[in-house]
Amino acid sequence: MAQNQLGGPEEKDKASTALKDLLSRIDLEELMKKDEPPLKFPQTLDEFEYSFNEKGQLRHIKTGEPYVFNYHEDLHRWNQKRYEALGEIITHFVYELLEKECHLKKVYLPCSEAFHESLSSSVAVP
């Protein structure tokens, strides 16, 4: 039995153009934000309810479980932002640990002209 065809190549091109036009008007960033909790996150490990155990592993204070990326199902963007916020806190924690426990000093080195807007940091022995 022969199948019904959707017209010739010209009609398919028109449909494809119309679909592309429709998709170009959709703001994916806004669509992803729909029903998303605010992007306000804790400022400390304690506020995140995480700490490092005696083996140096990041664990939830109440459950002892490792970090859970998918805190909210189907909200990848929000989960990613939460992960990045926790990462910033851990970075500061590690620098403090290196300075206090290892007696290292944080030294800022100027970058080349191409990277003038930002500074690179390094840890050095005093």
C-alpha positions as a printed NumPy array, in Angstrom:
array([[ 0.   ,  0.   ,  0.   ],
       [ 1.405,  3.388, -0.965],
       [ 1.959,  5.906,  1.811],
       [ 0.726,  9.48 ,  1.676],
       [ 3.537, 11.93 ,  0.917],
       [ 3.617, 15.464,  2.42 ],
       [ 3.991, 17.204, -0.894],
       [ 7.089, 17.98 , -2.815],
       [10.411, 19.477, -1.751],
       [ 9.017, 23.017, -2.018],
       [ 6.34 , 22.346,  0.613],
       [ 8.882, 20.667,  2.899],
       [11.163, 23.726,  2.614],
       [ 8.268, 26.02 ,  3.543],
       [ 7.414, 23.862,  6.57 ],
       [11.065, 23.744,  7.607],
       [11.397, 27.54 ,  7.305],
       [ 8.216, 28.073,  9.325],
       [ 9.466, 25.709, 12.027],
       [12.861, 27.449, 12.163],
       [11.113, 30.821, 12.447],
       [ 8.956, 29.561, 15.313],
       [11.952, 28.049, 17.144],
       [13.986, 31.24 , 16.724],
       [11.337, 33.132, 18.695],
       [11.563, 30.812, 21.7  ],
       [13.871, 32.112, 24.429],
       [15.393, 28.901, 25.764],
       [16.953, 30.655, 28.771],
       [13.554, 31.956, 29.856],
       [11.94 , 28.6  , 29.173],
       [14.546, 26.848, 31.357],
       [13.918, 29.329, 34.194],
       [10.213, 28.466, 34.33 ],
       [ 9.268, 27.117, 37.746],
       [12.911, 27.392, 38.822],
       [13.696, 28.282, 42.447],
       [15.645, 31.52 , 42.992],
       [19.373, 31.356, 42.298],
       [20.229, 32.308, 45.872],
       [22.503, 29.804, 47.577],
       [24.13 , 29.389, 50.993],
       [27.407, 31.217, 51.63 ],
       [29.184, 28.62 , 53.805],
       [29.666, 24.86 , 53.969],
       [27.598, 24.797, 57.172],
       [24.734, 26.626, 55.47 ],
       [24.925, 24.089, 52.617],
       [24.847, 21.417, 55.361],
       [28.081, 19.847, 54.108],
       [31.449, 19.273, 55.727],
       [34.595, 17.275, 55.101],
       [34.997, 14.067, 57.101],
       [38.254, 12.731, 58.57 ],
       [39.154, 11.242, 55.171],
       [38.702, 14.622, 53.463],
       [35.481, 13.549, 51.734],
       [32.635, 16.033, 51.299],
       [29.606, 14.68 , 53.147],
       [26.151, 15.919, 54.105],
       [26.137, 16.873, 57.79 ],
       [22.843, 15.114, 58.615],
       [22.881, 12.075, 56.3  ],
       [26.599, 11.456, 55.755],
       [25.86 , 11.038, 52.045],
       [28.161, 12.411, 49.318],
       [27.166, 15.548, 47.408],
       [24.009, 15.144, 45.316],
       [24.072, 17.108, 42.059],
       [20.4  , 16.547, 41.165],
       [18.973, 18.333, 44.192],
       [15.907, 19.277, 42.111],
       [14.902, 16.818, 39.394],
       [14.559, 18.299, 35.9  ],
       [16.214, 21.608, 36.889],
       [19.675, 21.069, 35.434],
       [20.488, 24.788, 35.16 ],
       [19.58 , 25.425, 38.812],
       [21.499, 22.328, 39.96 ],
       [24.541, 23.492, 37.967],
       [24.415, 26.961, 39.576],
       [24.132, 25.342, 43.026],
       [27.13 , 23.133, 42.224],
       [29.15 , 26.181, 41.135],
       [28.219, 28.094, 44.31 ],
       [29.374, 25.189, 46.463],
       [32.538, 24.93 , 44.36 ],
       [33.393, 28.56 , 45.161],
       [32.996, 27.882, 48.879],
       [35.179, 24.775, 48.649],
       [37.853, 26.734, 46.754],
       [38.012, 29.315, 49.559],
       [38.036, 26.516, 52.137],
       [40.998, 24.806, 50.451],
       [42.962, 28.07 , 50.236],
       [42.342, 28.705, 53.944],
       [43.425, 25.151, 54.751],
       [46.647, 25.549, 52.754],
       [47.412, 28.828, 54.5  ],
       [46.585, 27.651, 58.039],
       [47.673, 24.015, 58.03 ],
       [50.55 , 24.141, 55.544],
       [51.664, 27.7  , 56.35 ],
       [51.504, 28.665, 52.681],
       [50.832, 32.195, 51.56 ],
       [48.452, 33.234, 48.797],
       [50.266, 35.474, 46.328],
       [48.642, 37.292, 43.413],
       [50.63 , 37.516, 40.215],
       [49.704, 39.961, 37.464],
       [48.723, 38.349, 34.201],
       [49.939, 39.229, 30.753],
       [48.389, 42.213, 28.98 ],
       [45.934, 39.904, 27.208],
       [44.527, 38.803, 30.562],
       [44.904, 42.148, 32.326],
       [41.27 , 42.222, 33.498],
       [41.79 , 39.259, 35.805],
       [44.512, 38.188, 38.185],
       [45.91 , 34.739, 38.629],
       [46.563, 33.465, 42.115],
       [49.205, 31.078, 43.284],
       [50.215, 29.572, 46.599],
       [53.816, 30.052, 47.705],
       [55.894, 29.136, 50.727],
       [56.578, 32.249, 52.9  ]])
